[in-house]
Short mmCIF file of C-alpha atoms in Angstrom, two decimals:
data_model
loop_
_atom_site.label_atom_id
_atom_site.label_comp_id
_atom_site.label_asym_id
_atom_site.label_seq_id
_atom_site.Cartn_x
_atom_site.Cartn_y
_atom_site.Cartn_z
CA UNK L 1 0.00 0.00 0.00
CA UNK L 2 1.47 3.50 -1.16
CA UNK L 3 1.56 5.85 1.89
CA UNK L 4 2.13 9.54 1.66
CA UNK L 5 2.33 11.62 -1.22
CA UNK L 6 0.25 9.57 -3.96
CA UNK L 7 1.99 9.78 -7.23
CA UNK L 8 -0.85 9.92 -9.54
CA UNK L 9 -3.50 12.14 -7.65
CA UNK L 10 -5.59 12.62 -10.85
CA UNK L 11 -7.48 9.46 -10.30
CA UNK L 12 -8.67 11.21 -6.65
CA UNK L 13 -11.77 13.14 -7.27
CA UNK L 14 -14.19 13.57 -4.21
CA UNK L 15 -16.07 16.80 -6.54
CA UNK L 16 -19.53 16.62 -5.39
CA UNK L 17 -19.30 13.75 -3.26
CA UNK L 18 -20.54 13.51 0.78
CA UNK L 19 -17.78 12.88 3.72
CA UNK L 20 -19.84 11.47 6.08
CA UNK L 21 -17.55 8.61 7.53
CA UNK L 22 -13.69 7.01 7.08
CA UNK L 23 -15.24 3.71 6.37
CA UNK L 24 -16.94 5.12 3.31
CA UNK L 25 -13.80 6.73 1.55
CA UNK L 26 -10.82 4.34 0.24
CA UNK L 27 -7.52 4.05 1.59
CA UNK L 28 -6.24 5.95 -1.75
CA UNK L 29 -8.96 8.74 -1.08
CA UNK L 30 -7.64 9.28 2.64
CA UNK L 31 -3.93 9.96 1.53
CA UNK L 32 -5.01 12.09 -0.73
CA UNK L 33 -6.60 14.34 0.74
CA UNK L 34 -3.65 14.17 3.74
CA UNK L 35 -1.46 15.05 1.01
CA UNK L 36 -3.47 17.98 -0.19
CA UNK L 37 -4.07 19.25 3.61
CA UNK L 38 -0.14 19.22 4.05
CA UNK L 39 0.58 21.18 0.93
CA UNK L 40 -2.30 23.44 1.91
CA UNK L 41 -0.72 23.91 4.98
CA UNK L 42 2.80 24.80 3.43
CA UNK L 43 0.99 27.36 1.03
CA UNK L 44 -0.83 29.05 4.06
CA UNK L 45 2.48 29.20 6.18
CA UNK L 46 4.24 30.29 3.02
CA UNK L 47 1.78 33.39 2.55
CA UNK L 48 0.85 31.72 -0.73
CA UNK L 49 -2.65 32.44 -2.14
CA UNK L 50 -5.30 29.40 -2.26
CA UNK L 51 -8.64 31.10 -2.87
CA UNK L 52 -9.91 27.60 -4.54
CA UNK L 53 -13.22 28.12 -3.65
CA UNK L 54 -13.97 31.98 -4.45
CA UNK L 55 -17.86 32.67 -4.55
CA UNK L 56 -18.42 29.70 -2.84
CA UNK L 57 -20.58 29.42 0.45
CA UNK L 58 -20.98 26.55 3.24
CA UNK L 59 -23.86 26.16 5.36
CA UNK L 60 -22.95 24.71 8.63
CA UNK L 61 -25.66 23.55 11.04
CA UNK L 62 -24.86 23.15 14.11
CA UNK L 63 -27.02 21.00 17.11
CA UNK L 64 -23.98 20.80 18.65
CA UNK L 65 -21.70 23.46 20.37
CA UNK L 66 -18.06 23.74 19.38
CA UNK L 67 -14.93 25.49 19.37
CA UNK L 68 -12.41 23.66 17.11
CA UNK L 69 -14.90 22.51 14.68
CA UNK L 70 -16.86 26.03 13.40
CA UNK L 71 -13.49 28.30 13.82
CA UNK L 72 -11.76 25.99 11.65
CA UNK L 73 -14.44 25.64 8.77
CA UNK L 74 -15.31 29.33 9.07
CA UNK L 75 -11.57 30.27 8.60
CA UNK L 76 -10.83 27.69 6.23
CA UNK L 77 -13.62 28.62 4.31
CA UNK L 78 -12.30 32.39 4.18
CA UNK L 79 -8.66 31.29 3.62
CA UNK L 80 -10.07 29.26 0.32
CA UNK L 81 -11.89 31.97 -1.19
CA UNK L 82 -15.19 31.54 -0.15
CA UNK L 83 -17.45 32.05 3.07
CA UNK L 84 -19.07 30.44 6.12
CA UNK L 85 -23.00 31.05 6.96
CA UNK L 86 -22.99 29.48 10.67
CA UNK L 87 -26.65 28.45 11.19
CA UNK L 88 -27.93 26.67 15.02
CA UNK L 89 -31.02 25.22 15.79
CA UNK L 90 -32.42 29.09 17.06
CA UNK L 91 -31.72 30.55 13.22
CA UNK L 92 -33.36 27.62 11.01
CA UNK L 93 -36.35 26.44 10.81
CA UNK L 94 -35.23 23.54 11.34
CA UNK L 95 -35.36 23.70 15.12
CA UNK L 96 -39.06 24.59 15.07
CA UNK L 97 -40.30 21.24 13.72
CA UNK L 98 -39.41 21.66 9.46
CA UNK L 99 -37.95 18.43 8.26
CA UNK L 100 -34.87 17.27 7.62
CA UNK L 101 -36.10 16.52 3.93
CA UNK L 102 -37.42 20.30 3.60
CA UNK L 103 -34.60 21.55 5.32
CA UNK L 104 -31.94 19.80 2.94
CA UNK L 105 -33.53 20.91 -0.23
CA UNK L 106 -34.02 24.46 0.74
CA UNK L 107 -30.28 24.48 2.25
CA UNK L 108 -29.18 23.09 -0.90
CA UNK L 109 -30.42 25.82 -3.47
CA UNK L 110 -28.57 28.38 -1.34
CA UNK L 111 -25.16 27.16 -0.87
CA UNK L 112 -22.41 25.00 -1.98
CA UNK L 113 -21.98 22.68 0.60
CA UNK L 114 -23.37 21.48 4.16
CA UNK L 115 -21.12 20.53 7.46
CA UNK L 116 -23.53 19.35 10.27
CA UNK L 117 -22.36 19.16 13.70
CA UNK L 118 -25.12 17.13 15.45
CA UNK L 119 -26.13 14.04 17.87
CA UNK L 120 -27.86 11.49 15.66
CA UNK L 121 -25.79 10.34 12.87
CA UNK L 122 -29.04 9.20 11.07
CA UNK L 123 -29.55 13.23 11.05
CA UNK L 124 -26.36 13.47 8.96
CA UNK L 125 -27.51 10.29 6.77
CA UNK L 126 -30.63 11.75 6.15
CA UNK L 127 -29.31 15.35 5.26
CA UNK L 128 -26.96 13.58 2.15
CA UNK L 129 -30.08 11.50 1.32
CA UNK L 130 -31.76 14.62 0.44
CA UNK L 131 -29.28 17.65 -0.24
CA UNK L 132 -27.90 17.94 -4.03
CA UNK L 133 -24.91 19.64 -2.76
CA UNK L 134 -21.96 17.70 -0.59
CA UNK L 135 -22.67 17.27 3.39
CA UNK L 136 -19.59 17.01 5.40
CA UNK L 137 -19.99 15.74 9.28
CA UNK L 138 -18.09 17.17 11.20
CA UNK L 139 -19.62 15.40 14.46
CA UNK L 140 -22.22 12.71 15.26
CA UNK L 141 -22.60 10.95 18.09
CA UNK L 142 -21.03 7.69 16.25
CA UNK L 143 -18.11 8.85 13.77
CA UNK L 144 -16.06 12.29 14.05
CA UNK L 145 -14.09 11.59 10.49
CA UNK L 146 -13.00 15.22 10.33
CA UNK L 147 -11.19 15.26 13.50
CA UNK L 148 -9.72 11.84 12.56
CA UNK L 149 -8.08 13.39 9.55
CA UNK L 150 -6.26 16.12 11.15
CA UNK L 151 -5.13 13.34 13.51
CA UNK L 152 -3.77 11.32 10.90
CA UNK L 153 -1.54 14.32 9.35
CA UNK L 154 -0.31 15.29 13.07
CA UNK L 155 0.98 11.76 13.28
CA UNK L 156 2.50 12.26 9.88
CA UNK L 157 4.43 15.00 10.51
CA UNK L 158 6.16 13.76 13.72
CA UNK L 159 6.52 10.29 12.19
CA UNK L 160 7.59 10.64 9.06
CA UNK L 161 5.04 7.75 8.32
CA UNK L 162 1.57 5.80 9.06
CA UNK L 163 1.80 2.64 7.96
CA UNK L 164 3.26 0.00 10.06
CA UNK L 165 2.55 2.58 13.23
CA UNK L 166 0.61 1.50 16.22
CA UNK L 167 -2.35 3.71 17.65
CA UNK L 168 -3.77 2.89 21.14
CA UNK L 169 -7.00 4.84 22.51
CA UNK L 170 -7.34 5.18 26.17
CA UNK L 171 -11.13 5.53 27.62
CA UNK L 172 -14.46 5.03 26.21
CA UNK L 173 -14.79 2.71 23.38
CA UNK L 174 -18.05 3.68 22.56
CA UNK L 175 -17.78 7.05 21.08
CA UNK L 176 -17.49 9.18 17.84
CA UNK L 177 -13.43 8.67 18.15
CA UNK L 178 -12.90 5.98 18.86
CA UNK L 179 -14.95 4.19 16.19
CA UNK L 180 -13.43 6.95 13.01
CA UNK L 181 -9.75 6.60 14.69
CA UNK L 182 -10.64 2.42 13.96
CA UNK L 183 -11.71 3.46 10.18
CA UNK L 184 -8.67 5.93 9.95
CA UNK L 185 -6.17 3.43 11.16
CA UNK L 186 -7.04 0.48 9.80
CA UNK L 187 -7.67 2.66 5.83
CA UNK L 188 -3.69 3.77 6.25
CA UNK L 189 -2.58 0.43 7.38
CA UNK L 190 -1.96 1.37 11.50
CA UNK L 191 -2.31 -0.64 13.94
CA UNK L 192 -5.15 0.43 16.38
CA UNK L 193 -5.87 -1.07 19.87
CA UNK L 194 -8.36 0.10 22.55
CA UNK L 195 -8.86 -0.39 25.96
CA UNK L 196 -12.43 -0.11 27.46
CA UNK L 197 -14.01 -1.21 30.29
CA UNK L 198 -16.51 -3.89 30.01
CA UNK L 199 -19.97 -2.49 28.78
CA UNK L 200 -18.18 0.37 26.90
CA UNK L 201 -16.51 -1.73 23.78
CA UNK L 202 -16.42 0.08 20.65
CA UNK L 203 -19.81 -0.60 17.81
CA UNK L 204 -19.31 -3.84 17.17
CA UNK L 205 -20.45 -3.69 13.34
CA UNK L 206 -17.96 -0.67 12.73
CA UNK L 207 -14.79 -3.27 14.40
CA UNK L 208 -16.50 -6.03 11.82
CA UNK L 209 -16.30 -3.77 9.03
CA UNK L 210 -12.78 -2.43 10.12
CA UNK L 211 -11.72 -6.45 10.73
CA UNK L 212 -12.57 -6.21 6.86
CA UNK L 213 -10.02 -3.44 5.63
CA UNK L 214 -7.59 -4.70 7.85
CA UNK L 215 -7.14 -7.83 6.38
CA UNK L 216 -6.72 -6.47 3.10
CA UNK L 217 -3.82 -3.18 4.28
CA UNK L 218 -2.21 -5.39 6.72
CA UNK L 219 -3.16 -3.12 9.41
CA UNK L 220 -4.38 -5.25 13.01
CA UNK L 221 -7.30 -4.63 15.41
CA UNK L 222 -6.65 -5.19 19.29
CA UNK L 223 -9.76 -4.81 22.09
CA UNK L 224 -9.43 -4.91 25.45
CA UNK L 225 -9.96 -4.25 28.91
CA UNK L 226 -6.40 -3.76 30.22
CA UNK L 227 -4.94 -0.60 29.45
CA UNK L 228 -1.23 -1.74 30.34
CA UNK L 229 -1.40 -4.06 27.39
CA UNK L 230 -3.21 -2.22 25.22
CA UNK L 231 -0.83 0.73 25.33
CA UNK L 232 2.65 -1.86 24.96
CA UNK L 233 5.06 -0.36 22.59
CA UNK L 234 2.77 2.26 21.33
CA UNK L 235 3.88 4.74 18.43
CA UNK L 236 0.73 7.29 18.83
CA UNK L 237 -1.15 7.10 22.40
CA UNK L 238 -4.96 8.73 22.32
CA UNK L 239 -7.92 9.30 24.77
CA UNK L 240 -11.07 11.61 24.71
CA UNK L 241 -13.35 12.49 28.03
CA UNK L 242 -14.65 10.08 30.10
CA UNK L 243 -18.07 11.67 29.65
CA UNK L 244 -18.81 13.03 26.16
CA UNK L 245 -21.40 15.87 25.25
CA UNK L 246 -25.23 14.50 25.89
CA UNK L 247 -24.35 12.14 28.43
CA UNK L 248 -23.59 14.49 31.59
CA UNK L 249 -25.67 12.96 33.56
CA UNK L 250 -23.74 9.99 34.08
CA UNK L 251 -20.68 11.93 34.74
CA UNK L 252 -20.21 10.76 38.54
CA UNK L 253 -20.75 6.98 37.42
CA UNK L 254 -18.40 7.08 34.76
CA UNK L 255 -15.52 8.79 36.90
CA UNK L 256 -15.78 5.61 38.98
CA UNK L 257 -15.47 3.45 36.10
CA UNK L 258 -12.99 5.00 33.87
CA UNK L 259 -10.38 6.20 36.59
CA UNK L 260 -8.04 3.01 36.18
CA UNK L 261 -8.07 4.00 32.19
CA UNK L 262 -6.47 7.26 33.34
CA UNK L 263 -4.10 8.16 30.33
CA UNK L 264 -0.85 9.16 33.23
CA UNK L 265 2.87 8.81 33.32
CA UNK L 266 2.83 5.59 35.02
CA UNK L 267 0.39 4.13 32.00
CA UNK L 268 2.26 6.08 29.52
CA UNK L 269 5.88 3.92 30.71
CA UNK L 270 4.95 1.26 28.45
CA UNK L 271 4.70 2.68 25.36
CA UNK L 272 7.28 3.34 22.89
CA UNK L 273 9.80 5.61 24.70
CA UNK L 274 9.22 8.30 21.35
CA UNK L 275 5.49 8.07 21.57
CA UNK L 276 2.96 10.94 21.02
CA UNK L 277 -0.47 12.28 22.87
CA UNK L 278 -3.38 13.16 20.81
CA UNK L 279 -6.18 14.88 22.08
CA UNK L 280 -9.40 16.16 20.19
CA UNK L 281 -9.64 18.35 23.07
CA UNK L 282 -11.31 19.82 24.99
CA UNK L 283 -9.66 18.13 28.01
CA UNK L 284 -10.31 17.23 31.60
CA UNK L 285 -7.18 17.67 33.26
CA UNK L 286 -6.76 15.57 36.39
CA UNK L 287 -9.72 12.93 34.82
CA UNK L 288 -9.15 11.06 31.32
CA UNK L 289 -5.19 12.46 31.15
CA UNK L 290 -2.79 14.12 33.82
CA UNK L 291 -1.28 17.66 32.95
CA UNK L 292 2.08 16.19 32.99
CA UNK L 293 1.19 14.25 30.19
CA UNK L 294 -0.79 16.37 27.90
CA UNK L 295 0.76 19.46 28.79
CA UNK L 296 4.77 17.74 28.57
CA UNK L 297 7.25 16.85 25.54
CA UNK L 298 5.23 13.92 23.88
CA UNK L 299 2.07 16.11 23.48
CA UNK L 300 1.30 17.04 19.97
CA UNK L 301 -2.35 18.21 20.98
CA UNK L 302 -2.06 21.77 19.84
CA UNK L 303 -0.17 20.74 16.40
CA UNK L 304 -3.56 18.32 16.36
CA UNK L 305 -5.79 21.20 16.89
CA UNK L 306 -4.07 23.41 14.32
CA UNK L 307 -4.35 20.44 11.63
CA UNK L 308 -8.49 20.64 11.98
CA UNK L 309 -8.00 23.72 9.60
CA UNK L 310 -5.54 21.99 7.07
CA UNK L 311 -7.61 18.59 7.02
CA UNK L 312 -10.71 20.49 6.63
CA UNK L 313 -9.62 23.04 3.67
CA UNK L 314 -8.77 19.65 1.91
CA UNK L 315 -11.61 18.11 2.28
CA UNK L 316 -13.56 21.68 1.70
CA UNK L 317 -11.12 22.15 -1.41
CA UNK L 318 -11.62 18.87 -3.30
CA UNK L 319 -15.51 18.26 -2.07
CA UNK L 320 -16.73 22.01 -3.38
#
């Protein structure tokens, strides 16, 4: 399997096309569009022009609040060319009982393109069904593929490489990263294992349909409950809260249950002595991850929250 840069990128074209999850693009598709967000990058650090997308306008919805996610579309958008029309549940219709059908086929006569930060990712499933113009998620409760992508190209740029790495995620099985960081990995040929208490496993459909791609890029798939063995000669260590947005109420519960999956420097001992922290942020100090450990040398979670804005003006770039 080729990894990073693709040498014949004109058989990559995403025009037009949705980015809803990992699983859903091809291996070839995801180093692409890594290799466009690092030479994006270099043009934007350069002071080189990219207004790609002049006259061009996203929509983004959001049912979700966020920090990373709309600055990074909103000034990506502007850095292209183009503009950002930020739209919550109190500004569209939406939110007072129009469908998701109505709503997508109005949207879609307006703008260019749709990123939808919401809980449901049937929301997101239904909003492509129905919108003639490309819908990008940039959050559901089950896949966070945009975040997954500027993960992919932080781990590139301190590694030199992805295939052949290992990945290990710390914490809740059972979320948004965990389950696009298993579609990522196994897409680029990494190795991903995660550790999860019991009852908190990761979808066991998307592992089946990961199992799938991994046979085929060499890449392995490791679940457990131990976190020590899970995180044994790890390249790229990862972890998320113990309690993710929705679920607050079982906040005290999970504190209990999650504390021995505590991403610290005793846990962090047995991975690979080079390793690196990602984060999606925002962080708990003190609960999922220690300060001395995302705040000391093997942290790469600010070059990781920088990289939203790359990944996404790639995906942005070749989608509009």
């Amino acid at each position: 399997m080729t990894d990073l840069l693709l040498k014949n990128k004109k058989n990559v074209n995403l025009k037009g096309k949705d980015f809803l999850t990992l699983a859903e693009l091809s291996s070839e598709e995801i180093l692409f569009l890594l290799d466009e967000a690092n030479q994006l990058k270099q043009m934007q650090k350069s002071g080189i022009p990219h207004p790609y997308l002049n006259g061009k306008v996203l929509g983004m919805i959001f049912e979700k609040s966020s920090t990373r996610t709309r600055v990074s579309f909103e000034v990506g958008m502007y850095q292209l060319g183009g503009q950002a029309l930020f739209l919550s549940n109190k500004d569209i219709q939406l939110g007072r009982g129009e469908t998701i059908h109505d709503t997508a086929k109005v949207l879609s006569r307006y703008v260019d393109g749709l990123m939808i930060r919401t809980f449901s990712h049937l929301t997101v499933e239904e909003f492509a069904e129905h919108a003639t113009v490309p819908v990008i998620n940039g959050l559901t409760d089950l896949h966070h593929p945009t975040q997954v992508m500027a993960d992919l190209q932080t781990i590139y740029e301190h590694k030199g490489k992805l295939q052949g790495l290992k990945m290990c995620f710390i914490g809740d099985g059972n979320n948004n990263m965990t389950h696009s960081l298993i579609e990522g990995a196994v897409k680029v040929g990494m190795d991903i294992a995660v550790a999860s208490p019991e009852g908190y496993m990761p979808n066991k459909e998307i592992v089946k349909s990961a199992q799938a791609v991994a046979n085929y890029t060499g890449a392995t798939i490791q679940i457990g409950v131990d976190p020590v063995e899970i995180i044994q000669d790890a390249d790229v260590v990862v972890t998320d809260v113990f309690t993710s947005m929705g679920l607050e109420d079982e906040a005290e519960e999970r504190l209990k249950i999650f504390a021995p999956y505590q991403v610290n420097e005793e846990l962090c001992n047995y991975a690979k002595e080079d390793y690196i922290f990602l984060h999606c942020l925002p962080a708990h100090r003190e609960e999922e991850v220690t300060s001395s450990i995302i705040d000391g040398p093997h942290s790469v979670v600010f070059d990781e929250a920088e990289n939203r804005l790359h990944a996404q003006k790639a995906i942005l770039k070749n989608l509009l």
